[in-house]
Tab-separated table of C-alpha atoms and ligand atoms in Angstrom:
chain	number	residue	atom	x	y	z
Y	1	MET	CA	5.890	12.542	15.151
Y	2	PRO	CA	4.407	14.547	12.729
Y	3	VAL	CA	3.377	12.568	9.641
Y	4	ASP	CA	6.558	14.235	7.807
Y	5	VAL	CA	9.002	12.391	9.635
Y	6	ILE	CA	8.079	8.742	9.241
Y	7	GLN	CA	10.072	7.908	5.899
Y	8	SER	CA	9.693	3.950	5.908
Y	9	VAL	CA	10.761	3.262	2.496
Y	10	LYS	CA	14.058	5.350	1.364
Y	11	LEU	CA	17.297	5.074	-0.570
Y	12	ASP	CA	20.875	5.033	1.472
Y	13	ASP	CA	22.947	5.984	-2.531
Y	14	GLU	CA	26.801	5.294	-0.843
Y	15	LYS	CA	25.671	1.774	0.901
Y	16	ASN	CA	23.972	1.052	-2.018
Y	17	ALA	CA	21.482	0.319	0.435
Y	18	LEU	CA	17.929	0.619	0.660
Y	19	ILE	CA	15.769	1.729	4.529
Y	20	LEU	CA	13.482	0.487	5.722
Y	21	LEU	CA	11.741	0.665	8.874
Y	22	ASP	CA	10.508	-2.648	9.505
Y	23	GLN	CA	7.334	-2.532	9.789
Y	24	THR	CA	6.776	-6.184	11.460
Y	25	LEU	CA	8.245	-4.857	15.067
Y	26	LEU	CA	5.554	-1.839	15.748
Y	27	PRO	CA	4.632	-0.119	17.746
Y	28	ASN	CA	6.711	-2.343	20.300
Y	29	GLU	CA	10.192	-1.005	17.937
Y	30	LYS	CA	11.032	1.049	15.914
Y	31	VAL	CA	14.031	-0.549	13.924
Y	32	PHE	CA	15.597	0.947	10.403
Y	33	LEU	CA	16.708	-1.807	7.704
Y	34	GLU	CA	19.650	-1.537	6.207
Y	35	LEU	CA	19.337	-4.164	3.303
Y	36	THR	CA	22.235	-3.845	0.045
Y	37	LYS	CA	20.992	-7.141	-1.389
Y	38	VAL	CA	18.547	-7.998	-3.466
Y	39	GLU	CA	16.541	-11.073	-1.556
Y	40	GLY	CA	17.384	-9.871	1.984
Y	41	ILE	CA	14.417	-7.144	0.074
Y	42	TRP	CA	12.896	-9.271	-1.766
Y	43	ASP	CA	11.749	-11.207	1.834
Y	44	ALA	CA	11.165	-7.777	3.048
Y	45	ILE	CA	8.322	-7.614	0.840
Y	46	TYR	CA	7.705	-11.277	0.971
Y	47	GLU	CA	7.003	-10.931	5.103
Y	48	LEU	CA	5.573	-7.424	5.653
Y	49	LYS	CA	8.249	-6.119	6.535
Y	50	VAL	CA	8.116	-3.374	3.897
Y	51	ARG	CA	3.561	-3.400	3.493
Y	52	GLY	CA	1.588	-1.273	1.729
Y	53	ALA	CA	1.219	-0.690	-1.720
Y	54	PRO	CA	2.732	1.760	-2.747
Y	55	ALA	CA	4.983	0.950	-0.243
Y	56	ILE	CA	6.314	-2.073	-1.568
Y	57	GLY	CA	6.389	-0.582	-5.607
Y	58	ILE	CA	9.020	2.622	-4.373
Y	59	ALA	CA	10.870	-1.122	-2.184
Y	60	ALA	CA	10.805	-2.794	-5.559
Y	61	ALA	CA	11.875	0.158	-7.952
Y	62	TYR	CA	15.048	0.833	-5.231
Y	63	GLY	CA	15.330	-2.813	-5.023
Y	64	VAL	CA	15.972	-3.837	-8.712
Y	65	TYR	CA	17.758	-0.161	-9.245
Y	66	LEU	CA	19.919	-1.574	-6.258
Y	67	GLY	CA	20.118	-5.037	-8.363
Y	68	THR	CA	20.985	-3.809	-11.307
Y	69	LYS	CA	23.723	-1.343	-9.729
Y	70	MET	CA	25.389	-4.511	-8.498
Y	71	SER	CA	25.947	-6.167	-12.176
Y	72	LYS	CA	28.902	-6.098	-13.452
Y	73	ALA	CA	27.856	-5.922	-16.998
Y	74	GLU	CA	29.987	-3.564	-18.958
Y	75	ASN	CA	27.136	-3.529	-21.649
Y	76	TYR	CA	23.383	-2.372	-22.536
Y	77	ASP	CA	22.094	-5.513	-24.233
Y	78	GLN	CA	24.345	-7.346	-21.020
Y	79	LEU	CA	22.334	-5.634	-18.021
Y	80	TYR	CA	19.257	-5.426	-19.490
Y	81	GLU	CA	19.724	-9.434	-18.456
Y	82	ASP	CA	20.037	-8.860	-15.552
Y	83	PHE	CA	18.438	-5.979	-14.700
Y	84	LYS	CA	15.256	-8.900	-16.124
Y	85	LYS	CA	16.528	-10.985	-13.693
Y	86	VAL	CA	15.531	-9.584	-10.689
Y	87	LYS	CA	12.668	-7.342	-11.972
Y	88	ASP	CA	11.484	-10.956	-12.715
Y	89	TYR	CA	11.998	-11.992	-9.097
Y	90	PHE	CA	10.494	-8.599	-7.598
Y	91	ALA	CA	7.922	-9.923	-9.306
Y	92	THR	CA	7.259	-12.873	-7.424
Y	93	SER	CA	7.415	-11.392	-4.277
Y	94	ARG	CA	3.881	-10.365	-3.647
Y	95	PRO	CA	0.843	-11.176	-6.043
Y	96	THR	CA	-1.952	-8.397	-5.481
Y	97	ALA	CA	-0.684	-5.400	-5.269
Y	98	VAL	CA	-0.245	-4.716	-9.075
Y	99	ASN	CA	1.097	-1.244	-7.887
Y	100	LEU	CA	4.398	-4.239	-7.525
Y	101	PHE	CA	4.687	-4.562	-11.153
Y	102	TRP	CA	3.517	-1.141	-12.225
Y	103	ALA	CA	6.468	0.309	-10.937
Y	104	LEU	CA	8.665	-2.104	-12.270
Y	105	ASP	CA	6.921	-2.112	-15.549
Y	106	ARG	CA	8.023	1.280	-15.196
Y	107	MET	CA	11.852	0.655	-14.301
Y	108	GLU	CA	11.835	-1.595	-18.046
Y	109	ALA	CA	9.915	1.309	-19.937
Y	110	ARG	CA	12.524	4.118	-18.348
Y	111	PHE	CA	15.593	1.288	-19.045
Y	112	LYS	CA	14.992	0.721	-22.885
Y	113	LYS	CA	14.571	4.752	-23.456
Y	114	GLU	CA	17.907	4.896	-22.268
Y	115	ALA	CA	18.652	2.333	-25.480
Y	116	GLY	CA	22.544	2.923	-26.314
Y	117	LYS	CA	24.063	4.857	-23.074
Y	118	THR	CA	26.935	3.844	-21.385
Y	119	ALA	CA	25.818	0.656	-18.235
Y	120	VAL	CA	26.654	3.839	-15.642
Y	121	GLU	CA	24.356	6.127	-17.714
Y	122	VAL	CA	21.341	3.066	-17.653
Y	123	LYS	CA	22.111	2.701	-13.494
Y	124	GLN	CA	22.332	6.759	-12.618
Y	125	ALA	CA	18.878	6.686	-15.106
Y	126	LEU	CA	16.859	3.268	-12.847
Y	127	LYS	CA	18.271	5.740	-9.796
Y	128	GLU	CA	17.043	8.594	-10.982
Y	129	GLU	CA	13.376	6.667	-12.649
Y	130	ALA	CA	12.436	4.984	-8.915
Y	131	ASP	CA	13.224	8.547	-7.056
Y	132	LEU	CA	10.772	9.333	-9.477
Y	133	ILE	CA	8.393	6.925	-8.149
Y	134	ARG	CA	8.514	7.711	-4.523
Y	135	ALA	CA	8.242	11.293	-4.982
Y	136	GLU	CA	5.599	11.165	-7.062
Y	137	ASP	CA	3.678	9.385	-4.383
Y	138	GLU	CA	4.322	11.626	-2.163
Y	139	LYS	CA	2.582	14.458	-4.416
Y	140	VAL	CA	-0.125	11.761	-5.192
Y	141	CYS	CA	-1.070	10.409	-1.597
Y	142	GLU	CA	-1.499	15.075	-0.273
Y	143	ALA	CA	-3.838	15.405	-4.438
Y	144	ILE	CA	-5.712	11.558	-2.773
Y	145	GLY	CA	-6.152	13.524	0.598
Y	146	ARG	CA	-7.751	17.124	-0.635
Y	147	TYR	CA	-10.007	15.450	-2.770
Y	148	ALA	CA	-11.432	13.145	0.187
Y	149	LEU	CA	-11.610	16.216	2.834
Y	150	SER	CA	-13.571	17.587	0.411
Y	151	LEU	CA	-16.323	15.030	0.339
Y	152	LEU	CA	-16.185	15.079	4.816
Y	153	LYS	CA	-16.920	17.416	7.260
Y	154	PRO	CA	-15.351	18.737	10.860
Y	155	GLY	CA	-16.273	16.431	13.379
Y	156	MET	CA	-17.065	12.973	11.499
Y	157	GLY	CA	-16.487	10.319	12.092
Y	158	LEU	CA	-14.592	7.708	10.590
Y	159	LEU	CA	-13.207	4.165	9.902
Y	160	THR	CA	-10.017	2.874	7.573
Y	161	HIS	CA	-9.533	-1.121	7.461
Y	162	CYS	CA	-5.597	-1.641	7.549
Y	163	ASN	CA	-2.988	0.498	7.267
Y	164	ALA	CA	-3.112	2.528	4.226
Y	165	GLY	CA	-0.971	5.705	6.049
Y	166	THR	CA	1.878	6.871	5.344
Y	167	ILE	CA	3.936	4.427	6.630
Y	168	ALA	CA	2.514	2.351	3.419
Y	169	THR	CA	3.115	4.660	1.448
Y	170	ALA	CA	6.188	7.493	0.399
Y	171	LYS	CA	4.634	9.771	2.948
Y	172	TYR	CA	0.416	10.786	3.694
Y	173	GLY	CA	-1.701	7.396	2.727
Y	174	THR	CA	-4.109	7.125	0.904
Y	175	ALA	CA	-6.901	6.604	3.226
Y	176	LEU	CA	-5.632	8.458	6.035
Y	177	ALA	CA	-4.597	12.136	3.710
Y	178	PRO	CA	-7.847	13.054	3.827
Y	179	ILE	CA	-7.304	12.237	7.898
Y	180	TYR	CA	-4.102	14.496	7.931
Y	181	LEU	CA	-5.544	17.052	6.082
Y	182	GLY	CA	-7.530	17.620	8.346
Y	183	GLN	CA	-6.085	17.793	11.425
Y	184	GLN	CA	-4.037	20.561	9.916
Y	185	GLN	CA	-7.206	22.300	9.368
Y	186	GLY	CA	-9.235	22.035	12.343
Y	187	TYR	CA	-11.478	19.441	11.715
Y	188	ASN	CA	-11.368	17.106	14.271
Y	189	PHE	CA	-12.415	13.716	12.953
Y	190	LYS	CA	-11.993	10.622	15.573
Y	191	VAL	CA	-10.806	7.791	13.935
Y	192	TYR	CA	-11.983	4.109	14.597
Y	193	ALA	CA	-9.301	1.692	13.378
Y	194	ASP	CA	-9.737	-2.078	12.630
Y	195	GLU	CA	-7.250	-4.129	14.861
Y	196	THR	CA	-7.238	-5.680	11.205
Y	197	ARG	CA	-6.950	-9.981	11.852
Y	198	PRO	CA	-4.284	-12.187	11.759
Y	199	LEU	CA	-1.848	-9.480	10.791
Y	200	LEU	CA	-2.862	-6.207	13.150
Y	201	GLN	CA	-1.440	-4.069	11.124
Y	202	GLY	CA	-4.962	-1.583	11.980
Y	203	ALA	CA	-3.963	-2.654	16.042
Y	204	ARG	CA	0.146	-2.588	15.340
Y	205	LEU	CA	0.595	0.648	12.208
Y	206	THR	CA	-3.170	2.892	12.174
Y	207	ALA	CA	-3.109	2.881	15.879
Y	208	TRP	CA	0.880	3.878	15.719
Y	209	GLU	CA	1.124	6.731	13.154
Y	210	LEU	CA	-2.096	7.929	14.051
Y	211	GLN	CA	-1.747	8.330	17.597
Y	212	GLU	CA	1.693	9.748	16.792
Y	213	ALA	CA	1.265	12.751	15.473
Y	214	GLY	CA	-2.231	13.215	17.603
Y	215	VAL	CA	-5.020	12.466	15.963
Y	216	ASP	CA	-8.532	11.550	17.681
Y	217	VAL	CA	-8.009	7.326	16.867
Y	218	THR	CA	-10.461	3.998	19.058
Y	219	LEU	CA	-8.881	0.919	17.872
Y	220	ILE	CA	-12.068	-1.747	17.864
Y	221	CYS	CA	-11.333	-4.905	16.732
Y	222	ASP	CA	-12.816	-6.542	13.747
Y	223	ASN	CA	-16.139	-8.033	14.911
Y	224	MET	CA	-16.926	-4.316	16.476
Y	225	ALA	CA	-16.983	-2.482	13.078
Y	226	SER	CA	-21.204	-3.623	13.520
Y	227	ILE	CA	-22.246	-1.524	16.042
Y	228	VAL	CA	-19.924	1.598	16.396
Y	229	MET	CA	-21.389	1.780	12.300
Y	230	LYS	CA	-25.352	1.307	14.544
Y	231	GLU	CA	-24.433	3.268	17.603
Y	232	GLY	CA	-23.406	6.341	15.018
Y	233	LYS	CA	-19.886	6.953	15.715
Y	234	ILE	CA	-19.248	6.108	12.124
Y	235	GLN	CA	-20.504	9.236	9.215
Y	236	ALA	CA	-18.042	7.729	6.707
Y	237	VAL	CA	-15.663	5.325	5.728
Y	238	LEU	CA	-11.875	5.350	4.249
Y	239	VAL	CA	-9.803	2.247	2.838
Y	240	GLY	CA	-6.791	2.218	0.259
Y	241	CYS	CA	-6.575	-0.564	-1.614
Y	242	ASP	CA	-4.251	-3.387	-3.137
Y	243	ARG	CA	-6.206	-3.579	-7.400
Y	244	VAL	CA	-9.111	-1.030	-8.799
Y	245	ALA	CA	-10.450	-3.344	-11.389
Y	246	ALA	CA	-11.872	-2.153	-14.620
Y	247	ASN	CA	-15.371	-1.922	-13.264
Y	248	GLY	CA	-14.157	-0.655	-9.915
Y	249	ASP	CA	-14.733	-3.615	-7.553
Y	250	ALA	CA	-11.291	-3.989	-5.546
Y	251	ALA	CA	-8.864	-5.679	-3.925
Y	252	ASN	CA	-7.693	-4.537	-0.173
Y	253	LYS	CA	-7.006	-5.783	3.166
Y	254	ILE	CA	-9.308	-9.451	3.784
Y	255	GLY	CA	-12.434	-8.064	6.228
Y	256	THR	CA	-12.969	-4.761	4.169
Y	257	SER	CA	-15.662	-6.810	2.343
Y	258	GLY	CA	-17.263	-6.663	5.130
Y	259	VAL	CA	-17.096	-3.599	6.000
Y	260	ALA	CA	-18.266	-2.717	3.339
Y	261	ILE	CA	-21.089	-4.785	3.578
Y	262	LEU	CA	-22.490	-2.910	6.301
Y	263	ALA	CA	-21.412	0.755	5.800
Y	264	LYS	CA	-24.194	0.170	2.961
Y	265	HIS	CA	-26.830	-1.288	5.969
Y	266	TYR	CA	-26.407	1.604	7.472
Y	267	ASN	CA	-26.116	3.730	4.874
Y	268	ILE	CA	-23.128	5.209	4.691
Y	269	PRO	CA	-20.467	6.529	2.342
Y	270	PHE	CA	-17.553	4.024	1.454
Y	271	TYR	CA	-14.543	5.720	-0.204
Y	272	VAL	CA	-11.911	3.138	-1.240
Y	273	CYS	CA	-8.597	5.481	-1.827
Y	274	ALA	CA	-6.453	4.230	-4.550
Y	275	PRO	CA	-4.135	6.040	-6.500
Y	276	LEU	CA	-3.510	5.378	-10.592
Y	277	SER	CA	-0.592	3.501	-10.269
Y	278	THR	CA	-3.145	0.785	-7.733
Y	279	VAL	CA	-6.298	0.744	-11.023
Y	280	ASP	CA	-5.434	-1.527	-12.987
Y	281	LEU	CA	-7.887	-1.735	-16.178
Y	282	ASN	CA	-6.452	-5.189	-17.829
Y	283	CYS	CA	-8.036	-6.525	-14.771
Y	284	ASN	CA	-12.124	-6.328	-16.336
Y	285	THR	CA	-13.733	-7.146	-12.285
Y	286	GLY	CA	-12.015	-8.279	-9.173
Y	287	ALA	CA	-12.837	-12.030	-9.878
Y	288	ASP	CA	-9.251	-11.421	-12.130
Y	289	ILE	CA	-7.499	-10.287	-10.259
Y	290	HIS	CA	-5.300	-12.587	-8.234
Y	291	ILE	CA	-5.810	-13.361	-3.899
Y	292	GLU	CA	-2.934	-14.548	-2.634
Y	293	LEU	CA	-2.677	-16.750	0.004
Y	294	ARG	CA	-0.868	-17.021	3.868
Y	295	PRO	CA	0.388	-19.511	5.749
Y	296	GLY	CA	-1.939	-19.926	7.947
Y	297	GLU	CA	0.166	-19.965	11.388
Y	298	GLU	CA	-0.615	-15.972	10.306
Y	299	ILE	CA	-4.405	-17.550	12.222
Y	300	THR	CA	-2.513	-19.788	14.933
Y	301	LYS	CA	0.345	-19.125	16.537
Y	302	LYS	CA	1.776	-15.592	15.546
Y	303	TRP	CA	0.738	-13.158	18.480
Y	304	TYR	CA	1.277	-15.388	21.940
Y	305	GLU	CA	3.346	-18.462	23.074
Y	306	LYS	CA	1.223	-20.466	23.299
Y	307	PRO	CA	-0.434	-22.034	19.814
Y	308	MET	CA	-4.367	-19.995	18.806
Y	309	ALA	CA	-5.337	-22.718	18.056
Y	310	PRO	CA	-5.410	-26.458	18.520
Y	311	GLU	CA	-2.625	-27.930	17.062
Y	312	GLY	CA	-3.386	-29.434	13.353
Y	313	VAL	CA	-6.165	-27.425	12.466
Y	314	LYS	CA	-6.847	-26.237	8.709
Y	315	THR	CA	-6.747	-23.047	8.010
Y	316	TYR	CA	-7.983	-20.852	5.435
Y	317	ASN	CA	-5.636	-17.645	5.130
Y	318	PRO	CA	-6.500	-15.689	1.987
Y	319	ALA	CA	-4.323	-11.954	2.606
Y	320	PHE	CA	-7.059	-10.627	0.388
Y	321	ASP	CA	-10.537	-9.527	-0.570
Y	322	VAL	CA	-13.271	-7.687	-3.467
Y	323	THR	CA	-15.307	-5.444	-2.569
Y	324	ASP	CA	-18.080	-5.056	-4.931
Y	325	ASN	CA	-17.737	-1.952	-7.201
Y	326	GLU	CA	-21.584	-1.516	-6.731
Y	327	LEU	CA	-20.557	-1.431	-2.325
Y	328	ILE	CA	-18.700	1.768	-3.159
Y	329	THR	CA	-19.950	5.120	-3.562
Y	330	ALA	CA	-16.507	6.284	-4.885
Y	331	ILE	CA	-13.365	6.517	-5.885
Y	332	ILE	CA	-10.810	9.342	-5.248
Y	333	THR	CA	-7.933	9.237	-7.129
Y	334	GLU	CA	-5.209	11.483	-7.409
Y	335	ASN	CA	-6.967	13.582	-9.833
Y	336	GLY	CA	-10.316	13.536	-8.982
Y	337	ILE	CA	-13.358	11.303	-7.532
Y	338	ALA	CA	-14.925	8.615	-9.513
Y	339	TYR	CA	-18.476	7.283	-9.415
Y	340	PRO	CA	-20.239	5.050	-10.912
Y	341	PRO	CA	-20.459	3.474	-13.128
Y	342	TYR	CA	-16.236	3.418	-12.795
Y	343	THR	CA	-15.558	1.199	-16.360
Y	344	GLU	CA	-17.158	5.455	-17.298
Y	345	SER	CA	-15.279	7.375	-14.751
Y	346	LEU	CA	-12.149	5.308	-13.858
Y	347	PRO	CA	-10.659	5.819	-17.606
Y	348	LYS	CA	-11.401	9.133	-17.851
Y	349	MET	CA	-8.665	9.704	-14.614
Y	350	PHE	CA	-6.325	8.563	-16.766
Y	351	LYS	CA	-7.037	10.997	-19.455
Y	352	LYS	CA	-6.925	13.916	-16.974
Y	353	GLU	CA	-3.492	13.578	-16.811
P	401	MRU	O1	-0.809	-6.837	3.238
P	401	MRU	P1	-0.469	-5.627	2.595
P	401	MRU	O2	-0.119	-5.073	4.869
P	401	MRU	O3	0.376	-4.932	2.369
P	401	MRU	O4	-2.139	-4.829	3.070
P	401	MRU	C1	-2.236	-4.066	2.612
P	401	MRU	C2	-3.276	-3.042	2.731
P	401	MRU	O5	-4.165	-3.475	1.986
P	401	MRU	C3	-3.403	-1.459	2.841
P	401	MRU	O6	-4.454	-0.809	2.663
P	401	MRU	C4	-3.199	-1.388	1.099
P	401	MRU	O7	-1.846	-1.853	0.274
P	401	MRU	C5	-3.647	0.469	0.803
P	401	MRU	S1	-2.141	0.841	0.936
P	401	MRU	C6	-1.970	2.690	0.881
């Protein structure tokens, strides 16, 4: 299946439904959920049926539109009260990816821009804004792909962690975008995908979507990243991101920082691909980023019929970790490539808009 065909988040406005590719069932089943209730959309975000920072933002934008559309409020102020409730509700779904809050704030800004309009007009404006967020993400990912590709050479071996691919965004992905663009141009990358415990986004999602697109992909367990680097199979690491702090510290899927430490050891460039919607200049450092803690059952019970660990064992399951900025060779945005010191280069990326 070419990358263009997979659409993990879309709106069916006539049915008042958000259509989500259920990412928890991949690669075994390709099921599209038709969600009409805000509670169902909230659950889908929490349970990672829709996941990946940009896709979470797009889903929440459509969710807040659909929730507001259901409101019976007849005037602007009453509608705003209902909008605010739905917005605040979605803000509780997942804490780390700043794209969720960015998208919700953007929807609120659009609501406020429509002050004085009728409820029908405001609802239409919210749909337009959610559509824009989606359409812009596609362009943003393509631009990230072009900048990232400029750092790579044909035939390179690339390592990626988690899934920052087309299904995590509107299209192309962030870290996988240069791989797709490179493939169109005959770069013949050899991609290594970390399986990404505990939820296996690398095995279930990255390996699946790259294989579907005909990319040369090899799946490895997380603890094999070091050996493939040592054996000279990897010339660059590309990862996505959930939140970049002002100093360049970057939160991404648990295990990313370990990969960055290995890359430093083996002198391999480590690139973080991040749309500006993922850059949070209000967070000074990674220490300010809220790391999501998830249920221990994801570690002990998830993938086998029988428990994978002794009953009652204590668990610790942070879903993300923070890669220190000094381990990051560059942060690739839609407006260009930011190099250290990030406190200087990241604000310049926003000024280019
Ligand atoms: O918990 P997830 O699967 O939502 O985590 C996703 C990641 O860590 C991705 O790398 C990140 O969101 C970037 S997606 C373009």
